[in-house]
Amino acid sequence: MKKHYLILSIDTSCDDTAASVTDGDLVLSNIISSQVEFHKEYGGVVPNLAKRMHQQLINPVIARALATARVSLKEINAIAVTVGPGLAPALEVGVAKAKELAKKFNKPLISVNHMEGHLLSSFACNSQGQGAFSKTGPRFPILGLLVSGGHTQLVLMMDFGKYQLFGETLDDAAGEAFDKVAKMLGLGYPGGPIMSELAKTGISKYELPVPMIGSKDLNFSFSGLKTACLYKLQKLAKPWDKQFYCDFAASFEKVAIESLMIKLKKAIEIYHPKQIVLGGGVINNLKLRKEARRTAKQFGLRIFIPYSEKLFSDNAAMIGICAFHQAQRNDFVKKIDLLDRQPSLNFK
Ligand code: KG4
Ligand code: ZN
């Protein structure tokens, strides 16, 4: 029988207070308390409000993660926490709580990169051992396309813990562009899910530039598209009807995804990965997943996505998966008191 290795993980990198218990790569609980309702009225995440909310929510969220997994803190083998990247005031809450628990219960502490969490989210399995990779297993190198609200990255994974970052956004992330264009349209926050819902019944009839279409490298840029949207909207006479919103959302979505696909294709041609994984909140977008599958198929490759939608957006179970692999490599925090948040942490 497989030896148990229970990890309590915490992620407070942005506006979700999240805690999870994992056993190896099995997710026993994955609790996410979203603060979106509180940030909505400001049209985006307010870092100090996020900090206060995390402080209020962290204990109950951890208690629920433990209760759902039917595990006590004493039984936990290690504690893991996201140290970055993310909002400094938000990260601080999770890091402080993890340090406090590690010291109080005398547990080893594991510090995790949030984006590595998104990258490894497809490796998570449910409590029955079923996950995206449970049939085939990983075959390296694996190419990761990470698309979230703060990051857009292309990462090559040679093995667990061995990564090469070769593409990232030069300005806005893809999710951020969805959110900002939604804001221009007065659609509310977060804009990604609203835009993608509207786009389903829209026709992409507005001409917008495909970001980085002529660029030779593997980086992304979405701020030009955002500005093009602003100019286009200024020219389009109001009032806008429902169909207009759907059509504009579809037009934006089409070029944003096209840009992601151009770089994904380029990365496949250069690095010849054996498999592809997707991660980050924007993979909630069905069109993105469909286009990514189509792009991969052209090269005879399969796309892997997490077994549950709860693993797409920010969550702590993905942090537990990373932490498990780090524990296997003996990668623990050496001096707990010295651990600090790292808001700009990136793949080495
Ligand atoms: O990974 P995530 O939960 O948080 C970060 O680490 O940033 O990603 C959140 C982002 C937001 O920008 C949100 O608008 C976007 O993911 N998002 C979507 C969709 N659902 C969430 N973007 C496009 N289409 C969606 N269906
Ligand atoms: Zn994230």
mmCIF file of C-alpha atoms and ligand atoms in Angstrom:
data_model
loop_
_atom_site.group_PDB
_atom_site.id
_atom_site.type_symbol
_atom_site.label_atom_id
_atom_site.label_comp_id
_atom_site.label_asym_id
_atom_site.label_seq_id
_atom_site.Cartn_x
_atom_site.Cartn_y
_atom_site.Cartn_z
ATOM 1 C CA MET A 1 0.000 0.000 0.000
ATOM 2 C CA LYS A 2 1.115 3.538 -0.809
ATOM 3 C CA LYS A 3 2.530 5.427 2.188
ATOM 4 C CA HIS A 4 0.410 8.384 3.244
ATOM 5 C CA TYR A 5 1.877 11.851 3.108
ATOM 6 C CA LEU A 6 -0.613 14.432 4.307
ATOM 7 C CA ILE A 7 -0.022 18.090 3.535
ATOM 8 C CA LEU A 8 -2.075 21.059 4.673
ATOM 9 C CA SER A 9 -1.669 23.798 2.055
ATOM 10 C CA ILE A 10 -2.564 27.471 2.146
ATOM 11 C CA ASP A 11 -2.870 29.975 -0.720
ATOM 12 C CA THR A 12 -3.733 33.646 -0.162
ATOM 13 C CA SER A 13 -1.993 35.063 -3.223
ATOM 14 C CA CYS A 14 -4.865 37.213 -4.495
ATOM 15 C CA ASP A 15 -8.559 37.405 -3.579
ATOM 16 C CA ASP A 16 -9.293 33.752 -2.766
ATOM 17 C CA THR A 17 -8.625 32.402 0.704
ATOM 18 C CA ALA A 18 -7.785 28.759 0.046
ATOM 19 C CA ALA A 19 -6.741 25.722 2.071
ATOM 20 C CA SER A 20 -6.474 22.071 1.149
ATOM 21 C CA VAL A 21 -5.440 18.694 2.463
ATOM 22 C CA THR A 22 -3.701 16.387 0.013
ATOM 23 C CA ASP A 23 -2.309 12.895 0.429
ATOM 24 C CA GLY A 24 0.493 12.558 -2.104
ATOM 25 C CA ASP A 25 -1.225 13.566 -5.328
ATOM 26 C CA LEU A 26 -4.725 12.840 -4.004
ATOM 27 C CA VAL A 27 -6.922 15.829 -3.168
ATOM 28 C CA LEU A 28 -8.809 15.106 0.061
ATOM 29 C CA SER A 29 -10.239 18.620 0.409
ATOM 30 C CA ASN A 30 -10.007 21.839 -1.581
ATOM 31 C CA ILE A 31 -11.706 24.769 0.152
ATOM 32 C CA ILE A 32 -11.887 28.143 -1.583
ATOM 33 C CA SER A 33 -13.541 31.186 -0.075
ATOM 34 C CA SER A 34 -13.847 33.812 -2.784
ATOM 35 C CA GLN A 35 -13.799 37.494 -1.850
ATOM 36 C CA VAL A 36 -15.060 38.561 -5.243
ATOM 37 C CA GLU A 37 -18.301 40.029 -3.871
ATOM 38 C CA PHE A 38 -16.285 42.428 -1.662
ATOM 39 C CA HIS A 39 -13.939 43.613 -4.421
ATOM 40 C CA LYS A 40 -16.663 43.894 -7.059
ATOM 41 C CA GLU A 41 -17.758 47.367 -6.039
ATOM 42 C CA TYR A 42 -14.188 48.645 -6.561
ATOM 43 C CA GLY A 43 -13.974 47.044 -10.016
ATOM 44 C CA GLY A 44 -10.894 44.995 -9.071
ATOM 45 C CA VAL A 45 -8.924 43.516 -6.189
ATOM 46 C CA VAL A 46 -8.001 46.009 -3.449
ATOM 47 C CA PRO A 47 -4.824 44.597 -1.807
ATOM 48 C CA ASN A 48 -5.445 45.840 1.737
ATOM 49 C CA LEU A 49 -9.074 44.782 1.689
ATOM 50 C CA ALA A 50 -7.895 41.348 0.480
ATOM 51 C CA LYS A 51 -5.492 41.226 3.429
ATOM 52 C CA ARG A 52 -8.249 41.997 5.945
ATOM 53 C CA MET A 53 -10.575 39.453 4.382
ATOM 54 C CA HIS A 54 -7.844 36.771 4.386
ATOM 55 C CA GLN A 55 -7.257 37.475 8.077
ATOM 56 C CA GLN A 56 -10.947 36.917 8.793
ATOM 57 C CA LEU A 57 -11.318 33.848 6.604
ATOM 58 C CA ILE A 58 -8.063 31.947 7.038
ATOM 59 C CA ASN A 59 -8.895 30.066 10.260
ATOM 60 C CA PRO A 60 -12.381 28.908 9.205
ATOM 61 C CA VAL A 61 -11.111 27.916 5.752
ATOM 62 C CA ILE A 62 -8.288 25.824 7.259
ATOM 63 C CA ALA A 63 -10.718 24.265 9.741
ATOM 64 C CA ARG A 64 -13.033 23.297 6.879
ATOM 65 C CA ALA A 65 -10.181 21.851 4.823
ATOM 66 C CA LEU A 66 -9.158 19.639 7.755
ATOM 67 C CA ALA A 67 -12.748 18.665 8.629
ATOM 68 C CA THR A 68 -13.638 17.789 5.021
ATOM 69 C CA ALA A 69 -10.550 15.591 4.767
ATOM 70 C CA ARG A 70 -11.288 14.127 8.235
ATOM 71 C CA VAL A 71 -7.739 14.832 9.293
ATOM 72 C CA SER A 72 -6.423 16.587 12.401
ATOM 73 C CA LEU A 73 -3.478 18.963 12.413
ATOM 74 C CA LYS A 74 -1.536 16.445 14.471
ATOM 75 C CA GLU A 75 -1.842 13.866 11.680
ATOM 76 C CA ILE A 76 -0.555 16.286 9.025
ATOM 77 C CA ASN A 77 2.992 15.492 7.804
ATOM 78 C CA ALA A 78 3.851 18.949 6.465
ATOM 79 C CA ILE A 79 2.472 22.430 5.929
ATOM 80 C CA ALA A 80 2.786 24.196 2.562
ATOM 81 C CA VAL A 81 2.202 27.800 1.633
ATOM 82 C CA THR A 82 2.273 29.997 -1.450
ATOM 83 C CA VAL A 83 5.060 32.576 -1.020
ATOM 84 C CA GLY A 84 4.569 34.237 -4.416
ATOM 85 C CA PRO A 85 3.931 35.547 -6.959
ATOM 86 C CA GLY A 86 0.949 37.583 -5.828
ATOM 87 C CA LEU A 87 -0.152 40.622 -3.865
ATOM 88 C CA ALA A 88 2.266 41.265 -0.986
ATOM 89 C CA PRO A 89 -0.377 42.147 1.675
ATOM 90 C CA ALA A 90 -2.432 39.092 0.694
ATOM 91 C CA LEU A 91 0.518 36.673 0.605
ATOM 92 C CA GLU A 92 1.613 37.878 4.044
ATOM 93 C CA VAL A 93 -1.484 36.431 5.706
ATOM 94 C CA GLY A 94 -0.974 32.905 4.397
ATOM 95 C CA VAL A 95 2.765 32.924 5.058
ATOM 96 C CA ALA A 96 2.280 34.143 8.651
ATOM 97 C CA LYS A 97 -0.399 31.503 9.325
ATOM 98 C CA ALA A 98 1.706 28.676 7.838
ATOM 99 C CA LYS A 99 4.721 29.698 9.941
ATOM 100 C CA GLU A 100 2.567 29.893 13.061
ATOM 101 C CA LEU A 101 1.117 26.404 12.508
ATOM 102 C CA ALA A 102 4.448 24.843 11.530
ATOM 103 C CA LYS A 103 6.016 26.109 14.752
ATOM 104 C CA LYS A 104 3.060 25.345 17.021
ATOM 105 C CA PHE A 105 2.615 21.792 15.747
ATOM 106 C CA ASN A 106 6.291 21.201 14.969
ATOM 107 C CA LYS A 107 5.759 20.380 11.282
ATOM 108 C CA PRO A 108 8.106 20.830 8.340
ATOM 109 C CA LEU A 109 7.218 23.809 6.142
ATOM 110 C CA ILE A 110 7.289 23.898 2.329
ATOM 111 C CA SER A 111 7.312 27.174 0.391
ATOM 112 C CA VAL A 112 5.591 27.011 -3.001
ATOM 113 C CA ASN A 113 5.533 29.084 -6.189
ATOM 114 C CA HIS A 114 1.901 29.848 -7.094
ATOM 115 C CA MET A 115 2.573 29.521 -10.851
ATOM 116 C CA GLU A 116 4.229 26.138 -10.348
ATOM 117 C CA GLY A 117 0.954 25.281 -8.614
ATOM 118 C CA HIS A 118 -1.026 26.170 -11.749
ATOM 119 C CA LEU A 119 1.502 24.213 -13.846
ATOM 120 C CA LEU A 120 1.103 21.080 -11.726
ATOM 121 C CA SER A 121 -2.673 21.395 -11.245
ATOM 122 C CA SER A 122 -3.254 18.743 -13.931
ATOM 123 C CA PHE A 123 -1.284 16.220 -11.854
ATOM 124 C CA ALA A 124 -3.847 16.303 -9.054
ATOM 125 C CA CYS A 125 -6.070 13.228 -8.606
ATOM 126 C CA ASN A 126 -9.367 12.876 -6.788
ATOM 127 C CA SER A 127 -9.572 10.794 -3.618
ATOM 128 C CA GLN A 128 -10.122 7.663 -5.782
ATOM 129 C CA GLY A 129 -6.829 8.280 -7.591
ATOM 130 C CA GLN A 130 -8.407 9.519 -10.823
ATOM 131 C CA GLY A 131 -6.692 12.440 -12.502
ATOM 132 C CA ALA A 132 -5.819 13.768 -15.941
ATOM 133 C CA PHE A 133 -2.609 11.724 -16.054
ATOM 134 C CA SER A 134 -3.827 8.576 -14.328
ATOM 135 C CA LYS A 135 -4.092 6.588 -17.588
ATOM 136 C CA THR A 136 -1.017 7.706 -19.504
ATOM 137 C CA GLY A 137 1.341 9.122 -16.882
ATOM 138 C CA PRO A 138 3.573 12.095 -17.620
ATOM 139 C CA ARG A 139 6.001 12.025 -20.538
ATOM 140 C CA PHE A 140 8.616 14.745 -20.396
ATOM 141 C CA PRO A 141 9.300 17.312 -21.659
ATOM 142 C CA ILE A 142 5.858 18.749 -20.993
ATOM 143 C CA LEU A 143 4.924 22.171 -22.274
ATOM 144 C CA GLY A 144 2.787 24.288 -19.939
ATOM 145 C CA LEU A 145 0.626 27.198 -21.059
ATOM 146 C CA LEU A 146 -0.360 29.158 -17.954
ATOM 147 C CA VAL A 147 -3.049 31.791 -18.379
ATOM 148 C CA SER A 148 -4.261 33.608 -15.301
ATOM 149 C CA GLY A 149 -5.228 37.073 -14.120
ATOM 150 C CA GLY A 150 -1.660 38.024 -13.257
ATOM 151 C CA HIS A 151 0.421 35.870 -15.613
ATOM 152 C CA THR A 152 0.622 34.466 -19.116
ATOM 153 C CA GLN A 153 3.526 32.041 -19.377
ATOM 154 C CA LEU A 154 4.986 29.275 -21.504
ATOM 155 C CA VAL A 155 7.055 26.879 -19.416
ATOM 156 C CA LEU A 156 8.903 23.727 -20.368
ATOM 157 C CA MET A 157 8.868 21.062 -17.704
ATOM 158 C CA MET A 158 11.757 18.598 -17.942
ATOM 159 C CA ASP A 159 10.716 16.900 -14.720
ATOM 160 C CA PHE A 160 9.076 17.880 -11.427
ATOM 161 C CA GLY A 161 11.143 20.802 -10.121
ATOM 162 C CA LYS A 162 12.981 21.308 -13.438
ATOM 163 C CA TYR A 163 11.463 24.130 -15.420
ATOM 164 C CA GLN A 164 12.476 26.544 -18.120
ATOM 165 C CA LEU A 165 10.412 29.694 -18.568
ATOM 166 C CA PHE A 166 10.691 30.920 -22.144
ATOM 167 C CA GLY A 167 7.676 33.131 -22.652
ATOM 168 C CA GLU A 168 5.736 35.541 -20.512
ATOM 169 C CA THR A 169 3.713 38.682 -20.843
ATOM 170 C CA LEU A 170 5.537 41.948 -21.374
ATOM 171 C CA ASP A 171 2.631 43.912 -19.902
ATOM 172 C CA ASP A 172 -0.943 42.809 -19.092
ATOM 173 C CA ALA A 173 -1.787 39.150 -18.593
ATOM 174 C CA ALA A 174 -4.511 37.532 -20.707
ATOM 175 C CA GLY A 175 -7.000 37.358 -17.816
ATOM 176 C CA GLU A 176 -6.252 40.959 -16.911
ATOM 177 C CA ALA A 177 -7.053 41.999 -20.502
ATOM 178 C CA PHE A 178 -10.400 40.149 -20.313
ATOM 179 C CA ASP A 179 -11.116 41.974 -17.036
ATOM 180 C CA LYS A 180 -10.091 45.413 -18.316
ATOM 181 C CA VAL A 181 -12.043 45.208 -21.560
ATOM 182 C CA ALA A 182 -15.085 44.024 -19.592
ATOM 183 C CA LYS A 183 -14.650 47.089 -17.388
ATOM 184 C CA MET A 184 -14.596 49.357 -20.465
ATOM 185 C CA LEU A 185 -17.878 47.772 -21.480
ATOM 186 C CA GLY A 186 -19.241 48.351 -17.972
ATOM 187 C CA LEU A 187 -19.736 44.626 -17.427
ATOM 188 C CA GLY A 188 -18.456 44.214 -13.867
ATOM 189 C CA TYR A 189 -15.693 42.205 -12.216
ATOM 190 C CA PRO A 190 -14.185 39.707 -12.846
ATOM 191 C CA GLY A 191 -14.797 40.255 -16.523
ATOM 192 C CA GLY A 192 -13.372 36.993 -17.934
ATOM 193 C CA PRO A 193 -16.351 34.757 -17.156
ATOM 194 C CA ILE A 194 -18.854 37.486 -18.181
ATOM 195 C CA MET A 195 -17.065 38.129 -21.475
ATOM 196 C CA SER A 196 -16.784 34.453 -22.348
ATOM 197 C CA GLU A 197 -20.487 33.901 -21.604
ATOM 198 C CA LEU A 198 -21.484 36.823 -23.855
ATOM 199 C CA ALA A 199 -19.080 35.699 -26.582
ATOM 200 C CA LYS A 200 -20.928 32.382 -26.889
ATOM 201 C CA THR A 201 -23.809 34.101 -28.703
ATOM 202 C CA GLY A 202 -21.730 36.758 -30.428
ATOM 203 C CA ILE A 203 -20.226 37.071 -33.888
ATOM 204 C CA SER A 204 -16.653 38.321 -34.057
ATOM 205 C CA LYS A 205 -17.433 41.109 -36.494
ATOM 206 C CA TYR A 206 -15.306 43.903 -35.010
ATOM 207 C CA GLU A 207 -11.812 44.056 -36.384
ATOM 208 C CA LEU A 208 -9.185 44.051 -33.635
ATOM 209 C CA PRO A 209 -5.438 43.453 -33.890
ATOM 210 C CA VAL A 210 -4.083 40.007 -33.016
ATOM 211 C CA PRO A 211 -1.462 40.747 -30.321
ATOM 212 C CA MET A 212 2.161 39.943 -31.207
ATOM 213 C CA ILE A 213 1.218 38.386 -34.546
ATOM 214 C CA GLY A 214 4.563 39.273 -36.098
ATOM 215 C CA SER A 215 6.778 38.773 -33.039
ATOM 216 C CA LYS A 216 9.571 36.242 -33.249
ATOM 217 C CA ASP A 217 9.900 35.342 -29.572
ATOM 218 C CA LEU A 218 7.552 33.488 -27.240
ATOM 219 C CA ASN A 219 6.445 36.441 -25.131
ATOM 220 C CA PHE A 220 2.934 37.821 -24.932
ATOM 221 C CA SER A 221 1.507 41.328 -24.815
ATOM 222 C CA PHE A 222 -2.117 42.293 -24.337
ATOM 223 C CA SER A 223 -1.992 46.017 -23.582
ATOM 224 C CA GLY A 224 -2.057 47.008 -27.282
ATOM 225 C CA LEU A 225 -5.238 45.007 -27.768
ATOM 226 C CA LYS A 226 -6.718 46.668 -24.702
ATOM 227 C CA THR A 227 -5.977 50.131 -26.148
ATOM 228 C CA ALA A 228 -7.344 49.098 -29.555
ATOM 229 C CA CYS A 229 -10.564 48.058 -27.809
ATOM 230 C CA LEU A 230 -10.758 51.438 -26.075
ATOM 231 C CA TYR A 231 -10.384 53.359 -29.360
ATOM 232 C CA LYS A 232 -12.845 51.104 -31.132
ATOM 233 C CA LEU A 233 -15.433 51.563 -28.374
ATOM 234 C CA GLN A 234 -15.007 55.350 -28.439
ATOM 235 C CA LYS A 235 -15.965 55.280 -32.120
ATOM 236 C CA LEU A 236 -19.004 53.066 -31.762
ATOM 237 C CA ALA A 237 -22.124 55.113 -31.114
ATOM 238 C CA LYS A 238 -24.217 54.350 -28.047
ATOM 239 C CA PRO A 239 -26.682 53.023 -26.997
ATOM 240 C CA TRP A 240 -25.240 49.531 -27.312
ATOM 241 C CA ASP A 241 -27.732 46.695 -27.456
ATOM 242 C CA LYS A 242 -27.319 43.193 -26.012
ATOM 243 C CA GLN A 243 -26.116 41.773 -29.343
ATOM 244 C CA PHE A 244 -23.435 44.464 -29.501
ATOM 245 C CA TYR A 245 -21.944 43.294 -26.177
ATOM 246 C CA CYS A 246 -21.974 39.686 -27.378
ATOM 247 C CA ASP A 247 -20.336 40.581 -30.688
ATOM 248 C CA PHE A 248 -17.673 42.757 -29.098
ATOM 249 C CA ALA A 249 -16.867 40.086 -26.508
ATOM 250 C CA ALA A 250 -16.606 37.487 -29.293
ATOM 251 C CA SER A 251 -14.327 39.775 -31.327
ATOM 252 C CA PHE A 252 -12.024 40.364 -28.356
ATOM 253 C CA GLU A 253 -11.993 36.713 -27.313
ATOM 254 C CA LYS A 254 -11.140 35.565 -30.831
ATOM 255 C CA VAL A 255 -7.982 37.675 -31.187
ATOM 256 C CA ALA A 256 -6.855 37.145 -27.577
ATOM 257 C CA ILE A 257 -7.041 33.375 -28.018
ATOM 258 C CA GLU A 258 -5.479 33.552 -31.470
ATOM 259 C CA SER A 259 -2.477 35.302 -29.949
ATOM 260 C CA LEU A 260 -2.135 32.581 -27.303
ATOM 261 C CA MET A 261 -2.372 29.884 -29.988
ATOM 262 C CA ILE A 262 0.263 31.489 -32.235
ATOM 263 C CA LYS A 263 2.768 31.339 -29.367
ATOM 264 C CA LEU A 264 1.700 27.867 -28.267
ATOM 265 C CA LYS A 265 2.260 26.605 -31.799
ATOM 266 C CA LYS A 266 5.634 28.313 -32.007
ATOM 267 C CA ALA A 267 6.688 26.806 -28.667
ATOM 268 C CA ILE A 268 5.698 23.305 -29.832
ATOM 269 C CA GLU A 269 7.713 23.740 -33.027
ATOM 270 C CA ILE A 270 10.808 24.854 -31.110
ATOM 271 C CA TYR A 271 10.734 22.592 -28.057
ATOM 272 C CA HIS A 272 9.004 19.411 -29.332
ATOM 273 C CA PRO A 273 7.183 18.578 -26.087
ATOM 274 C CA LYS A 274 5.631 15.127 -25.619
ATOM 275 C CA GLN A 275 2.586 16.454 -23.765
ATOM 276 C CA ILE A 276 0.900 19.785 -23.039
ATOM 277 C CA VAL A 277 -0.733 21.039 -19.839
ATOM 278 C CA LEU A 278 -2.954 24.069 -19.363
ATOM 279 C CA GLY A 279 -3.370 25.964 -16.093
ATOM 280 C CA GLY A 280 -4.778 29.182 -14.624
ATOM 281 C CA GLY A 281 -8.191 30.836 -14.335
ATOM 282 C CA VAL A 282 -8.512 31.678 -18.041
ATOM 283 C CA ILE A 283 -8.660 27.958 -18.901
ATOM 284 C CA ASN A 284 -12.253 28.161 -17.647
ATOM 285 C CA ASN A 285 -12.751 29.565 -21.133
ATOM 286 C CA LEU A 286 -14.177 26.787 -23.322
ATOM 287 C CA LYS A 287 -13.043 28.365 -26.570
ATOM 288 C CA LEU A 288 -9.479 28.556 -25.299
ATOM 289 C CA ARG A 289 -9.531 24.870 -24.364
ATOM 290 C CA LYS A 290 -11.046 23.945 -27.732
ATOM 291 C CA GLU A 291 -8.493 25.953 -29.694
ATOM 292 C CA ALA A 292 -5.619 24.600 -27.590
ATOM 293 C CA ARG A 293 -6.801 21.033 -28.301
ATOM 294 C CA ARG A 294 -6.988 21.842 -31.986
ATOM 295 C CA THR A 295 -3.495 23.349 -32.021
ATOM 296 C CA ALA A 296 -2.057 20.352 -30.135
ATOM 297 C CA LYS A 297 -3.796 17.907 -32.453
ATOM 298 C CA GLN A 298 -2.011 19.413 -35.451
ATOM 299 C CA PHE A 299 1.186 18.095 -33.861
ATOM 300 C CA GLY A 300 -0.318 14.786 -32.709
ATOM 301 C CA LEU A 301 -0.187 15.957 -29.082
ATOM 302 C CA ARG A 302 -2.680 15.672 -26.259
ATOM 303 C CA ILE A 303 -3.696 18.475 -23.923
ATOM 304 C CA PHE A 304 -4.097 17.737 -20.236
ATOM 305 C CA ILE A 305 -6.245 19.875 -17.955
ATOM 306 C CA PRO A 306 -7.054 19.421 -14.240
ATOM 307 C CA TYR A 307 -9.700 16.798 -13.439
ATOM 308 C CA SER A 308 -11.923 19.380 -11.720
ATOM 309 C CA GLU A 309 -12.794 22.987 -12.545
ATOM 310 C CA LYS A 310 -12.002 23.850 -8.923
ATOM 311 C CA LEU A 311 -8.352 23.362 -9.851
ATOM 312 C CA PHE A 312 -8.415 25.878 -12.740
ATOM 313 C CA SER A 313 -8.652 29.121 -10.769
ATOM 314 C CA ASP A 314 -6.740 29.875 -7.587
ATOM 315 C CA ASN A 315 -6.835 27.026 -5.083
ATOM 316 C CA ALA A 316 -4.603 25.406 -2.482
ATOM 317 C CA ALA A 317 -4.823 21.790 -3.725
ATOM 318 C CA MET A 318 -2.440 22.637 -6.564
ATOM 319 C CA ILE A 319 -0.047 24.014 -3.950
ATOM 320 C CA GLY A 320 -0.284 20.672 -2.135
ATOM 321 C CA ILE A 321 0.667 18.797 -5.328
ATOM 322 C CA CYS A 322 3.790 20.961 -5.763
ATOM 323 C CA ALA A 323 4.625 20.609 -2.091
ATOM 324 C CA PHE A 324 4.404 16.816 -2.303
ATOM 325 C CA HIS A 325 6.991 16.751 -5.092
ATOM 326 C CA GLN A 326 9.162 19.222 -3.186
ATOM 327 C CA ALA A 327 8.961 17.018 -0.083
ATOM 328 C CA GLN A 328 10.158 14.065 -2.175
ATOM 329 C CA ARG A 329 13.184 16.161 -3.127
ATOM 330 C CA ASN A 330 13.683 17.156 0.507
ATOM 331 C CA ASP A 331 12.971 20.768 -0.396
ATOM 332 C CA PHE A 332 11.770 22.131 2.960
ATOM 333 C CA VAL A 333 12.123 25.609 4.465
ATOM 334 C CA LYS A 334 15.355 25.535 6.459
ATOM 335 C CA LYS A 335 14.762 28.467 8.799
ATOM 336 C CA ILE A 336 11.055 28.979 9.338
ATOM 337 C CA ASP A 337 11.475 32.390 10.998
ATOM 338 C CA LEU A 338 13.246 33.750 7.941
ATOM 339 C CA LEU A 339 10.556 32.752 5.442
ATOM 340 C CA ASP A 340 8.977 35.792 3.808
ATOM 341 C CA ARG A 341 6.508 36.439 1.003
ATOM 342 C CA GLN A 342 8.019 36.892 -2.477
ATOM 343 C CA PRO A 343 5.486 38.903 -4.514
ATOM 344 C CA SER A 344 7.595 38.769 -7.711
ATOM 345 C CA LEU A 345 8.713 35.150 -7.474
ATOM 346 C CA ASN A 346 9.223 33.491 -10.859
ATOM 347 C CA PHE A 347 10.440 30.175 -12.303
ATOM 348 C CA LYS A 348 14.214 30.003 -11.890
HETATM 349 O O1 KG4 B 1 -5.686 31.847 -11.975
HETATM 350 P P1 KG4 B 1 -6.662 32.850 -11.500
HETATM 351 O O2 KG4 B 1 -7.842 32.366 -10.716
HETATM 352 O O3 KG4 B 1 -5.980 33.943 -10.629
HETATM 353 C C1 KG4 B 1 -4.692 34.407 -10.829
HETATM 354 O O4 KG4 B 1 -3.733 33.737 -10.427
HETATM 355 O O5 KG4 B 1 -4.614 35.497 -11.461
HETATM 356 O O6 KG4 B 1 -7.187 33.648 -12.790
HETATM 357 C C2 KG4 B 1 -8.145 34.644 -12.709
HETATM 358 C C3 KG4 B 1 -8.398 35.209 -14.112
HETATM 359 C C4 KG4 B 1 -9.251 36.469 -14.086
HETATM 360 O O7 KG4 B 1 -8.617 37.451 -14.862
HETATM 361 C C5 KG4 B 1 -10.557 36.016 -14.717
HETATM 362 O O8 KG4 B 1 -11.245 37.039 -15.409
HETATM 363 C C6 KG4 B 1 -10.068 34.946 -15.668
HETATM 364 O O9 KG4 B 1 -9.093 34.254 -14.923
HETATM 365 N N1 KG4 B 1 -11.146 34.045 -16.114
HETATM 366 C C7 KG4 B 1 -11.542 33.928 -17.403
HETATM 367 C C8 KG4 B 1 -12.626 33.012 -17.397
HETATM 368 N N2 KG4 B 1 -12.835 32.608 -16.110
HETATM 369 C C9 KG4 B 1 -11.915 33.254 -15.344
HETATM 370 N N3 KG4 B 1 -11.088 34.510 -18.520
HETATM 371 C C10 KG4 B 1 -11.700 34.186 -19.669
HETATM 372 N N4 KG4 B 1 -12.734 33.326 -19.759
HETATM 373 C C11 KG4 B 1 -13.230 32.731 -18.657
HETATM 374 N N5 KG4 B 1 -14.245 31.875 -18.751
HETATM 375 ZN ZN ZN B 2 -3.459 31.975 -9.916
#
